[in-house]
Amino acid sequence: MNSRSAIFVFAFLVILGVPFLLRPSAPSMANAREGVPRLVIITPHVTQISTEFGQAFEQWHKSKYGTDVLVDWRGPLGTSEIIKLLQSQYTAAVRGGRIAPDGSCPPGTVDYDLAFGGGSFDHTRLRNGEGVNISVKEGDKTVDKPLPMSVPAGFSQAQLDEWFGENRIGSGLLYEPEQYWIGTALSGFGIVYNRDLLRRLGLPEPETFEALTDPKLQGMVALADPRQSGSIATTFDAILSNYGWEKGWRILREMCANARYFTNSSTKPPIDISHGEGAIGLAIDFYGRSQAQAIAKPGEDPATVRVGYVDPKGTASVDADPISLLRGGPNPEIAKRFIEFCLTIEGQSLWNFPRRTADTKDGLGPKQYELRRMPVRRVMYERYADRLVDKVDPFTIASTVKPAGWRSALGPMMGAFAIDNADIQRLAWRRLNEARNDPTFPTDALARMETAFYAWPETTDSDGTSVAFTEQTFRAVRDIWRKPGAQRRAEITYTIFFRDTYEEVIRIFENARELARGK
C-alpha cells in the first residue's frame, strides 16, 4: 500500500470512528462496575427522563436493599420500533425452543427487563402478544396462540390500592387489572399555542378544540399526520368520541382546512409554534410544556411565556403512561423493584416537581431537569399540589367518554379529505368562508357549497354494493376495508371524491360571483 492509500484509509477509519468517540454514554452506564447487576430498560422516553430516573433508582436501591445496581437504558426509540424489536426477539426465542409452550422461560431469554413509557394502547399490544405466536397442544391438535411479551408484575392488591385507589382516569385505566402494565405517569393530549400570534390575530387563548377551526387561523395550524403519529391519532380520536360523529368530523375537517402542514413527527408543532411558524396546534402535554420551558426567561411565570399549553377540560384525552415487566428479562426481581420505585413519592416527585435546590430539605424532585409530566398517583395532587410545576389536576380534566371505536377511520378519511388534498381543501375553505361573510352572496349557492364541502364518499364492496359513510354504517365500511387490498383501493377513490367536491365548492363560488357581476 502506498503512502497516499494509507493516508486515505486512515482518514476513512477516523471518519467512521468519530461518531463512536463522540457518542455519549448511557446515563447510568458511564461508570459501570464489574459484577454489579444491570437493569436493561428499553424506552421511548427522552434522555432527561432516563437520567433522572436512572440515578434516583440506583440511589434508592442502594438505600433500601443495600446493594448496587446499574440502569442500562436502550433508547429513546419510537414505540413502534420498540414493539418490532421485541417481536423479533420473542419470535426468535420461540423458534429456538427457549420459550416453552406454556410461556415459561429462564431469565435472559430476551435482552430487556422493562419497557418503560408509551401509551396504554402500545403496552396492551405487548400484553396481547401482537405479532408473536407459540404452538400449543389442544387435544390432538396443535394451534398457534399469541404469546404475551409482558408478564404480570405481581404486586398485592393492597399495594395497588395504596398507590392508585380507584383504577380509573377519565374513561381509562391506571393499570391493567392483571398487572401486565402499570401506569407510572399520565399523558394529556391537548393544544399548544403562541400567545403573541393569537393576540395579533385578535383571538383569545384556546379553551376547547373548536378554537382550531376559526377561519382567522387559515394557514396557521400545525398538525401531525395521524397515519404517522400515534399521539395525534389519540387526540383526533378523542375529539371524535367526545363531540360525536357529526360535530367531531366537522371539527376535524375545519381544523385540517386551517392547517399549515401535516408533519410525520409529533414533536415538530410545538417547536414551530414557539418560533412563530404556526399559531396553534395539537400536542402531547409533555412536548408543549417542555417547549414553553425551553424558551422561558429565568423565573418567568409559565402563564406569560410566549408558548402556552392547555388540556381542554372534559374533552381532553388523558392516558396512563405505563411500564411493562417483560417475559424472560435478565433481572426480573430488580425490574419489579424499579416499578416499585416509580410509584413511591420519591419516584413520582421526579415527574413534575421543580429542580432541587439547597433549600430542598426532603430530597424530593429531580436533580437536573424539570420533566413536566403528570404523576399517576392521586396523592401527588392532594398532598403536593403546591409543589407541582404545572398546576393542573388530570383527574378533573380527563374526559369520561369512552372511545367510540372510530379510530380506524382517521387514516383513510383524513388522508383523503385533508392531507392528500391539502391545497385544494384550503382553497375551497377560503371560498366557503368568503361566501359566508358576504351578506349579498346567494343563499342557495352557499347552501350547495356547504353540502359539497362536508360531503362523504360511499364505499363499494367486492359485490358492487355501495355503503354510505355514516355512524350507523361505519362497521360495515370497516369490514370492507379489512378485505385484501380493499382499503387501499377505497383510499384512492376517496381522494378523487374529495378533490372533485372541493372543485365543486370553488366552481359554485366563481359562478355565483360571475352572475353577480353580470347583473
Coordinates of C-alpha atoms in Angstrom, one line a residue:
M1 CA 0.0 0.0 0.0
N2 CA 1.5 3.4 -1.0
S3 CA 1.6 6.3 1.3
R4 CA -1.4 8.1 -0.4
S5 CA -3.6 5.0 0.0
A6 CA -2.5 4.6 3.6
I7 CA -3.5 8.2 4.4
F8 CA -6.8 7.7 2.7
V9 CA -7.6 4.5 4.7
F10 CA -6.5 6.2 7.9
A11 CA -8.8 9.2 7.2
F12 CA -11.7 6.9 6.4
L13 CA -11.3 5.0 9.6
V14 CA -11.1 8.3 11.6
I15 CA -14.3 9.4 10.0
L16 CA -16.0 6.1 10.9
G17 CA -14.8 6.3 14.4
V18 CA -15.6 9.9 15.3
P19 CA -19.3 9.2 15.9
F20 CA -18.5 6.4 18.3
L21 CA -15.9 8.6 20.1
L22 CA -18.4 11.4 20.5
R23 CA -21.4 9.3 21.3
P24 CA -22.5 10.0 25.0
S25 CA -22.6 7.1 27.4
A26 CA -26.0 5.8 28.6
P27 CA -26.9 7.9 31.6
S28 CA -26.2 5.3 34.3
M29 CA -23.6 3.2 32.5
A30 CA -20.8 5.6 32.2
N31 CA -19.1 4.2 35.4
A32 CA -20.2 0.6 35.0
R33 CA -18.5 -1.7 37.5
E34 CA -17.8 -5.4 37.0
G35 CA -20.1 -7.7 39.0
V36 CA -22.8 -5.1 39.6
P37 CA -26.1 -6.3 38.2
R38 CA -27.6 -4.3 35.2
L39 CA -31.2 -3.5 34.7
V40 CA -31.9 -3.1 31.0
I41 CA -34.7 -0.8 30.1
I42 CA -36.0 -0.1 26.6
T43 CA -37.8 3.2 26.3
P44 CA -39.3 5.9 24.1
H45 CA -38.5 8.5 26.9
V46 CA -36.1 11.3 26.3
T47 CA -32.7 11.3 27.9
Q48 CA -33.7 13.8 30.6
I49 CA -36.2 11.2 32.0
S50 CA -33.7 8.4 31.7
T51 CA -31.1 10.5 33.6
E52 CA -33.3 11.4 36.4
F53 CA -34.9 8.0 36.9
G54 CA -31.7 6.1 36.5
Q55 CA -29.7 8.0 39.0
A56 CA -32.6 8.2 41.5
F57 CA -33.4 4.5 41.3
E58 CA -29.7 3.5 41.8
Q59 CA -29.5 5.6 45.0
W60 CA -32.9 4.4 46.2
H61 CA -32.0 0.7 45.6
K62 CA -28.7 1.1 47.5
S63 CA -30.5 2.7 50.4
K64 CA -33.4 0.2 50.6
Y65 CA -31.8 -3.1 49.6
G66 CA -28.1 -2.4 50.4
T67 CA -26.8 -3.4 47.0
D68 CA -25.7 -1.5 43.9
V69 CA -27.4 -1.8 40.6
L70 CA -26.8 -0.1 37.2
V71 CA -29.5 1.0 34.9
D72 CA -28.7 0.4 31.2
W73 CA -31.0 2.5 29.0
R74 CA -31.8 1.5 25.4
G75 CA -33.4 4.4 23.6
P76 CA -35.0 6.7 23.1
L77 CA -36.8 4.7 20.4
G78 CA -40.3 5.1 18.9
T79 CA -42.9 2.8 20.4
S80 CA -43.5 1.1 17.1
E81 CA -39.7 0.4 16.8
I82 CA -39.7 -1.0 20.3
I83 CA -42.6 -3.3 19.6
K84 CA -41.0 -4.5 16.4
L85 CA -37.7 -5.2 18.2
L86 CA -39.4 -7.1 20.9
Q87 CA -41.4 -9.1 18.4
S88 CA -38.3 -10.2 16.7
Q89 CA -36.6 -11.2 19.9
Y90 CA -39.6 -13.3 21.2
T91 CA -40.2 -14.8 17.8
A92 CA -36.5 -15.9 17.6
A93 CA -36.7 -17.3 21.2
V94 CA -39.9 -19.3 20.3
R95 CA -38.3 -20.7 17.2
G96 CA -35.2 -21.6 19.1
G97 CA -37.1 -23.5 21.7
R98 CA -36.1 -21.2 24.5
I99 CA -39.7 -20.5 25.4
A100 CA -41.9 -23.4 26.5
P101 CA -45.4 -23.9 25.2
D102 CA -46.8 -22.6 28.5
G103 CA -44.8 -19.4 28.1
S104 CA -42.2 -20.2 30.7
C105 CA -38.6 -19.3 30.0
P106 CA -35.4 -18.6 32.0
P107 CA -34.1 -15.1 32.8
G108 CA -32.1 -13.7 30.0
T109 CA -34.2 -15.2 27.2
V110 CA -34.6 -11.7 25.9
D111 CA -32.2 -8.7 26.4
Y112 CA -34.6 -6.3 28.1
D113 CA -36.1 -6.3 31.6
L114 CA -38.6 -3.5 31.2
A115 CA -40.5 -1.4 28.6
F116 CA -40.8 2.0 30.2
G117 CA -43.1 4.6 28.6
G118 CA -45.5 4.9 25.7
G119 CA -49.3 4.8 25.8
S120 CA -51.6 2.2 27.2
F121 CA -52.5 1.3 23.6
D122 CA -49.0 0.1 22.8
H123 CA -48.5 -1.7 26.2
T124 CA -51.7 -3.5 25.5
R125 CA -50.2 -4.7 22.3
L126 CA -47.4 -6.2 24.3
R127 CA -49.9 -7.8 26.7
N128 CA -51.8 -9.3 23.7
G129 CA -48.6 -10.7 22.2
E130 CA -49.2 -8.9 18.9
G131 CA -47.1 -10.5 16.2
V132 CA -45.7 -13.3 18.4
N133 CA -47.2 -16.8 18.3
I134 CA -46.4 -20.0 20.1
S135 CA -47.6 -23.5 19.3
V136 CA -49.8 -25.1 21.9
K137 CA -51.3 -28.6 22.1
E138 CA -55.1 -28.7 22.4
G139 CA -56.2 -32.3 22.4
D140 CA -55.0 -33.9 19.2
K141 CA -54.3 -30.6 17.5
T142 CA -51.5 -28.1 17.6
V143 CA -52.7 -24.5 17.4
D144 CA -50.8 -21.2 17.3
K145 CA -51.7 -18.7 20.1
P146 CA -50.4 -15.2 20.8
L147 CA -47.7 -15.1 23.4
P148 CA -47.8 -12.0 25.7
M149 CA -44.5 -10.3 25.7
S150 CA -45.1 -8.8 29.1
V151 CA -46.0 -10.7 32.3
P152 CA -47.9 -9.6 35.5
A153 CA -45.8 -7.5 37.8
G154 CA -47.1 -9.5 40.8
F155 CA -47.9 -6.7 43.4
S156 CA -50.5 -7.3 46.0
Q157 CA -54.0 -5.8 45.6
A158 CA -53.4 -3.9 48.9
Q159 CA -50.3 -2.3 47.4
L160 CA -52.1 -1.4 44.2
D161 CA -54.9 0.2 46.3
E162 CA -52.4 2.2 48.2
W163 CA -50.8 3.5 45.1
F164 CA -53.9 4.1 42.9
G165 CA -57.1 3.8 44.9
E166 CA -59.8 3.6 42.2
N167 CA -58.3 2.2 39.0
R168 CA -59.7 4.9 36.8
I169 CA -58.6 8.1 35.0
G170 CA -61.4 9.6 32.9
S171 CA -62.6 6.7 30.7
G172 CA -59.3 4.8 31.0
L173 CA -57.4 2.7 33.5
L174 CA -54.4 3.5 35.6
Y175 CA -53.1 -0.1 35.4
E176 CA -54.0 -3.3 33.6
P177 CA -56.1 -5.3 36.0
E178 CA -53.8 -8.4 35.8
Q179 CA -50.8 -6.0 36.0
Y180 CA -49.5 -6.7 32.5
W181 CA -48.8 -3.0 32.5
I182 CA -48.8 -0.4 35.3
G183 CA -49.1 3.4 34.8
T184 CA -46.3 5.5 36.2
A185 CA -47.3 8.9 34.8
L186 CA -50.1 10.4 32.8
S187 CA -50.1 11.9 29.3
G188 CA -52.5 14.6 28.2
F189 CA -53.3 15.4 24.6
G190 CA -54.2 19.0 24.1
I191 CA -53.5 22.3 22.5
V192 CA -50.2 24.2 22.2
Y193 CA -50.3 27.8 21.1
N194 CA -48.3 31.0 20.5
R195 CA -49.8 33.8 22.7
D196 CA -48.2 36.6 20.6
L197 CA -49.6 35.4 17.3
L198 CA -53.1 34.8 18.7
R199 CA -53.2 38.3 20.1
R200 CA -52.1 39.6 16.7
L201 CA -54.9 37.7 15.1
G202 CA -57.4 39.0 17.6
L203 CA -58.1 35.6 19.1
P204 CA -58.3 34.5 22.7
E205 CA -56.3 31.8 24.3
P206 CA -57.9 28.4 23.4
E207 CA -60.1 26.5 25.8
T208 CA -61.6 23.9 23.5
F209 CA -60.6 22.0 20.4
E210 CA -63.2 24.1 18.4
A211 CA -60.7 27.0 18.7
L212 CA -58.6 25.5 16.0
T213 CA -61.5 25.8 13.4
D214 CA -61.6 29.6 13.5
P215 CA -61.2 30.9 9.9
K216 CA -58.8 33.5 11.1
L217 CA -56.3 30.7 11.6
Q218 CA -56.1 29.7 7.9
G219 CA -52.5 28.6 7.3
M220 CA -51.6 28.9 11.0
V221 CA -52.5 25.4 12.5
A222 CA -49.6 23.0 12.9
L223 CA -50.7 19.3 12.8
A224 CA -49.1 15.9 12.6
D225 CA -50.3 13.1 10.3
P226 CA -52.4 10.6 12.2
R227 CA -51.1 7.9 9.9
Q228 CA -47.6 8.6 11.2
S229 CA -48.2 9.8 14.8
G230 CA -50.0 7.6 17.4
S231 CA -50.3 10.6 19.8
I232 CA -52.1 12.8 17.3
A233 CA -54.3 9.9 16.3
T234 CA -55.3 9.6 20.0
T235 CA -56.1 13.3 20.1
F236 CA -58.2 13.1 16.9
D237 CA -60.0 10.0 18.2
A238 CA -60.8 11.8 21.5
I239 CA -62.3 14.7 19.5
L240 CA -64.5 12.4 17.5
S241 CA -65.6 10.4 20.6
N242 CA -66.3 13.5 22.7
Y243 CA -68.1 15.6 20.2
G244 CA -69.9 12.8 18.4
W245 CA -69.8 11.7 14.8
E246 CA -71.3 14.7 13.0
K247 CA -69.7 17.6 15.0
G248 CA -66.5 15.7 15.6
W249 CA -65.8 15.1 11.9
R250 CA -66.8 18.7 11.2
I251 CA -64.2 20.0 13.7
L252 CA -61.5 17.7 12.2
R253 CA -62.3 18.9 8.6
E254 CA -62.3 22.6 9.5
M255 CA -59.1 22.2 11.7
C256 CA -57.4 20.5 8.8
A257 CA -58.6 23.2 6.4
N258 CA -56.7 25.7 8.6
A259 CA -53.5 23.6 8.6
R260 CA -50.2 24.9 7.6
Y261 CA -48.8 21.4 7.2
F262 CA -49.1 17.8 8.3
T263 CA -45.8 16.5 9.7
N264 CA -44.8 12.9 10.5
S265 CA -43.3 14.0 13.8
S266 CA -45.5 15.0 16.8
T267 CA -42.5 16.9 18.3
K268 CA -42.4 19.4 15.4
P269 CA -45.6 21.5 16.0
P270 CA -44.6 22.8 19.5
I271 CA -41.2 23.8 18.2
D272 CA -42.5 25.5 15.1
I273 CA -45.2 27.3 17.1
S274 CA -42.6 28.6 19.6
H275 CA -40.7 30.0 16.6
G276 CA -43.8 31.7 15.1
E277 CA -44.1 29.2 12.3
G278 CA -47.7 28.5 13.4
A279 CA -50.1 30.0 15.9
I280 CA -51.7 26.8 17.3
G281 CA -51.6 23.1 17.1
L282 CA -52.1 19.7 18.8
A283 CA -49.5 18.1 21.1
I284 CA -48.8 15.8 23.9
D285 CA -48.7 17.8 27.2
F286 CA -45.0 17.0 27.8
Y287 CA -44.0 18.4 24.4
G288 CA -46.0 21.5 24.8
R289 CA -44.9 22.3 28.3
S290 CA -41.3 21.4 27.7
Q291 CA -41.1 23.7 24.7
A292 CA -42.6 26.5 26.8
Q293 CA -40.0 25.9 29.4
A294 CA -37.2 25.8 26.9
I295 CA -37.9 29.4 25.7
A296 CA -38.9 30.9 29.1
K297 CA -36.7 33.5 30.6
P298 CA -35.3 32.6 34.1
G299 CA -38.0 33.0 36.6
E300 CA -40.7 33.8 34.1
D301 CA -44.3 32.9 35.0
P302 CA -45.5 30.0 32.8
A303 CA -48.7 31.9 32.3
T304 CA -46.8 34.7 30.5
V305 CA -44.4 32.6 28.4
R306 CA -44.8 33.1 24.6
V307 CA -45.9 29.4 24.3
G308 CA -48.9 28.1 26.2
Y309 CA -50.4 24.6 26.5
V310 CA -53.9 23.6 27.6
D311 CA -55.8 20.3 28.1
P312 CA -59.4 21.2 27.1
K313 CA -61.4 20.4 30.3
G314 CA -63.8 17.5 29.9
T315 CA -62.8 16.6 26.3
A316 CA -59.0 16.0 26.8
S317 CA -57.8 12.5 26.4
V318 CA -55.6 11.6 29.5
D319 CA -53.9 8.3 29.2
A320 CA -51.7 6.2 31.5
D321 CA -48.0 6.2 30.5
P322 CA -47.1 2.6 31.6
I323 CA -44.3 0.3 32.4
S324 CA -44.3 -3.4 31.5
L325 CA -42.3 -6.2 33.0
L326 CA -41.0 -8.2 30.1
R327 CA -41.2 -12.0 29.8
G328 CA -37.7 -13.6 30.2
G329 CA -35.8 -10.5 31.0
P330 CA -32.3 -10.8 32.7
N331 CA -33.2 -9.5 36.1
P332 CA -36.9 -9.8 36.9
E333 CA -36.6 -9.1 40.7
I334 CA -34.7 -5.8 40.2
A335 CA -37.1 -4.9 37.4
K336 CA -40.0 -5.3 39.8
R337 CA -38.1 -3.0 42.3
F338 CA -37.8 -0.4 39.6
I339 CA -41.6 -0.4 39.1
E340 CA -42.0 -0.1 42.9
F341 CA -39.6 2.9 42.9
C342 CA -41.5 4.7 40.1
L343 CA -44.6 4.6 42.3
T344 CA -43.0 5.8 45.5
I345 CA -43.5 9.5 46.5
E346 CA -39.8 10.0 45.6
G347 CA -40.2 8.5 42.1
Q348 CA -43.5 10.4 41.5
S349 CA -41.9 13.7 42.5
L350 CA -39.5 13.4 39.6
W351 CA -42.2 14.0 37.1
N352 CA -43.4 17.5 38.0
F353 CA -41.5 18.9 40.9
P354 CA -39.1 21.7 40.3
R355 CA -35.4 21.0 40.4
R356 CA -33.9 20.5 43.8
T357 CA -32.0 23.4 45.4
A358 CA -30.0 23.8 48.6
D359 CA -33.3 24.6 50.3
T360 CA -35.0 21.3 49.3
K361 CA -34.9 19.5 52.7
D362 CA -36.9 16.4 51.8
G363 CA -34.8 15.3 48.8
L364 CA -37.9 15.3 46.5
G365 CA -37.8 16.3 42.9
P366 CA -35.3 16.0 40.0
K367 CA -31.7 17.0 40.3
Q368 CA -31.1 18.4 36.8
Y369 CA -34.2 18.5 34.6
E370 CA -37.8 19.6 35.2
L371 CA -39.6 16.8 33.4
R372 CA -43.1 18.5 33.1
R373 CA -45.0 15.2 33.2
M374 CA -48.1 14.5 35.2
P375 CA -47.7 12.0 38.1
V376 CA -50.1 9.0 38.1
R377 CA -50.8 8.9 41.8
R378 CA -53.7 11.0 43.2
V379 CA -51.8 11.7 46.4
M380 CA -49.4 13.9 44.4
Y381 CA -52.3 16.3 43.6
E382 CA -53.9 16.0 47.0
R383 CA -50.8 16.4 49.2
Y384 CA -48.3 18.2 47.0
A385 CA -50.3 20.5 44.7
D386 CA -48.3 23.5 45.8
R387 CA -45.0 21.8 44.8
L388 CA -46.1 20.9 41.2
V389 CA -44.7 23.0 38.4
D390 CA -47.9 22.6 36.4
K391 CA -51.0 23.5 38.4
V392 CA -53.3 21.0 36.7
D393 CA -55.2 18.0 38.1
P394 CA -55.6 15.4 35.3
F395 CA -58.3 13.6 37.3
T396 CA -60.6 16.6 37.0
I397 CA -59.9 17.4 33.3
A398 CA -59.9 13.9 31.8
S399 CA -62.8 13.0 29.5
T400 CA -65.1 10.3 30.9
V401 CA -66.3 9.5 27.4
K402 CA -65.2 6.1 26.2
P403 CA -63.6 5.8 22.7
A404 CA -66.4 5.3 20.2
G405 CA -64.4 2.8 18.1
W406 CA -63.9 5.1 15.1
R407 CA -60.1 5.4 15.3
S408 CA -59.5 3.2 12.3
A409 CA -61.3 5.7 10.1
L410 CA -58.9 8.5 10.8
G411 CA -56.1 7.4 8.5
P412 CA -58.2 6.6 5.4
M413 CA -60.5 9.6 5.7
M414 CA -58.2 12.3 6.9
G415 CA -55.6 11.3 4.4
A416 CA -58.2 11.7 1.6
F417 CA -60.1 14.8 2.7
A418 CA -57.1 16.7 4.1
I419 CA -53.6 15.5 3.8
D420 CA -53.6 14.3 0.2
N421 CA -55.9 17.1 -0.9
A422 CA -54.4 19.8 1.3
D423 CA -54.0 22.7 -1.3
I424 CA -57.4 22.4 -2.9
Q425 CA -59.1 21.8 0.5
R426 CA -57.6 25.1 1.8
L427 CA -58.8 27.0 -1.3
A428 CA -62.3 25.6 -1.0
W429 CA -62.3 26.5 2.7
R430 CA -61.3 30.1 1.8
R431 CA -64.0 30.4 -0.8
L432 CA -66.6 28.9 1.6
N433 CA -65.7 31.5 4.3
E434 CA -65.7 34.3 1.8
A435 CA -69.3 33.3 0.8
R436 CA -70.3 33.0 4.5
N437 CA -69.0 36.5 5.2
D438 CA -70.7 38.2 2.2
P439 CA -74.2 39.2 3.0
T440 CA -75.0 39.6 -0.7
F441 CA -73.9 36.0 -1.6
P442 CA -76.8 33.9 -2.9
T443 CA -78.2 31.7 -0.1
D444 CA -78.9 28.8 -2.4
A445 CA -75.3 28.8 -3.8
L446 CA -73.9 29.0 -0.2
A447 CA -76.1 26.0 0.8
R448 CA -74.7 24.0 -2.2
M449 CA -71.1 24.9 -1.2
E450 CA -71.8 23.8 2.4
T451 CA -73.2 20.5 1.2
A452 CA -70.3 19.8 -1.2
F453 CA -67.6 20.8 1.4
Y454 CA -68.8 18.5 4.1
A455 CA -69.9 15.6 1.8
W456 CA -68.8 12.0 2.4
P457 CA -68.0 9.3 -0.2
E458 CA -69.6 5.9 -0.5
T459 CA -67.5 2.6 -0.2
T460 CA -68.0 -0.1 -2.8
D461 CA -67.8 -3.7 -1.8
S462 CA -66.5 -6.5 -3.9
D463 CA -70.0 -7.5 -5.0
G464 CA -70.7 -4.0 -6.3
T465 CA -72.9 -2.7 -3.4
S466 CA -72.2 0.7 -2.1
V467 CA -72.2 1.7 1.6
A468 CA -72.5 5.3 2.9
F469 CA -70.0 6.6 5.4
T470 CA -72.2 7.2 8.5
E471 CA -72.2 6.5 12.2
Q472 CA -74.7 3.7 11.6
T473 CA -72.9 2.1 8.7
F474 CA -69.3 2.5 9.8
R475 CA -68.8 -1.1 11.0
A476 CA -69.9 -2.3 7.5
V477 CA -67.4 0.2 5.9
R478 CA -64.6 -1.1 8.2
D479 CA -65.4 -4.7 7.3
I480 CA -65.0 -3.8 3.6
W481 CA -61.6 -2.2 4.4
R482 CA -60.4 -5.4 6.0
K483 CA -60.7 -7.4 2.8
P484 CA -57.4 -7.8 0.9
G485 CA -56.4 -4.6 -0.9
A486 CA -59.8 -3.0 -0.3
Q487 CA -58.7 -0.2 1.9
R488 CA -56.0 1.0 -0.5
R489 CA -58.5 1.0 -3.4
A490 CA -61.0 2.8 -1.2
E491 CA -58.4 5.5 -0.3
I492 CA -57.8 6.2 -3.9
T493 CA -61.5 6.5 -4.6
Y494 CA -61.9 8.8 -1.6
T495 CA -59.1 11.1 -2.6
I496 CA -60.6 11.6 -6.0
F497 CA -64.1 12.1 -4.5
F498 CA -62.9 14.9 -2.1
R499 CA -60.8 16.6 -4.9
D500 CA -64.0 16.7 -7.0
T501 CA -66.2 18.1 -4.2
Y502 CA -63.7 20.8 -3.4
E503 CA -63.5 21.7 -7.0
E504 CA -67.3 21.9 -6.9
V505 CA -67.2 24.3 -4.0
I506 CA -64.8 26.6 -5.9
R507 CA -66.9 26.3 -9.1
I508 CA -70.1 27.3 -7.3
F509 CA -68.4 30.3 -5.8
E510 CA -67.0 31.5 -9.0
N511 CA -70.2 31.0 -10.9
A512 CA -72.2 33.0 -8.3
R513 CA -69.7 35.8 -8.5
E514 CA -69.9 35.8 -12.3
L515 CA -73.6 36.1 -12.1
A516 CA -73.4 38.9 -9.6
R517 CA -71.0 40.8 -11.8
G518 CA -73.3 40.3 -14.8
K519 CA -76.3 41.9 -13.2

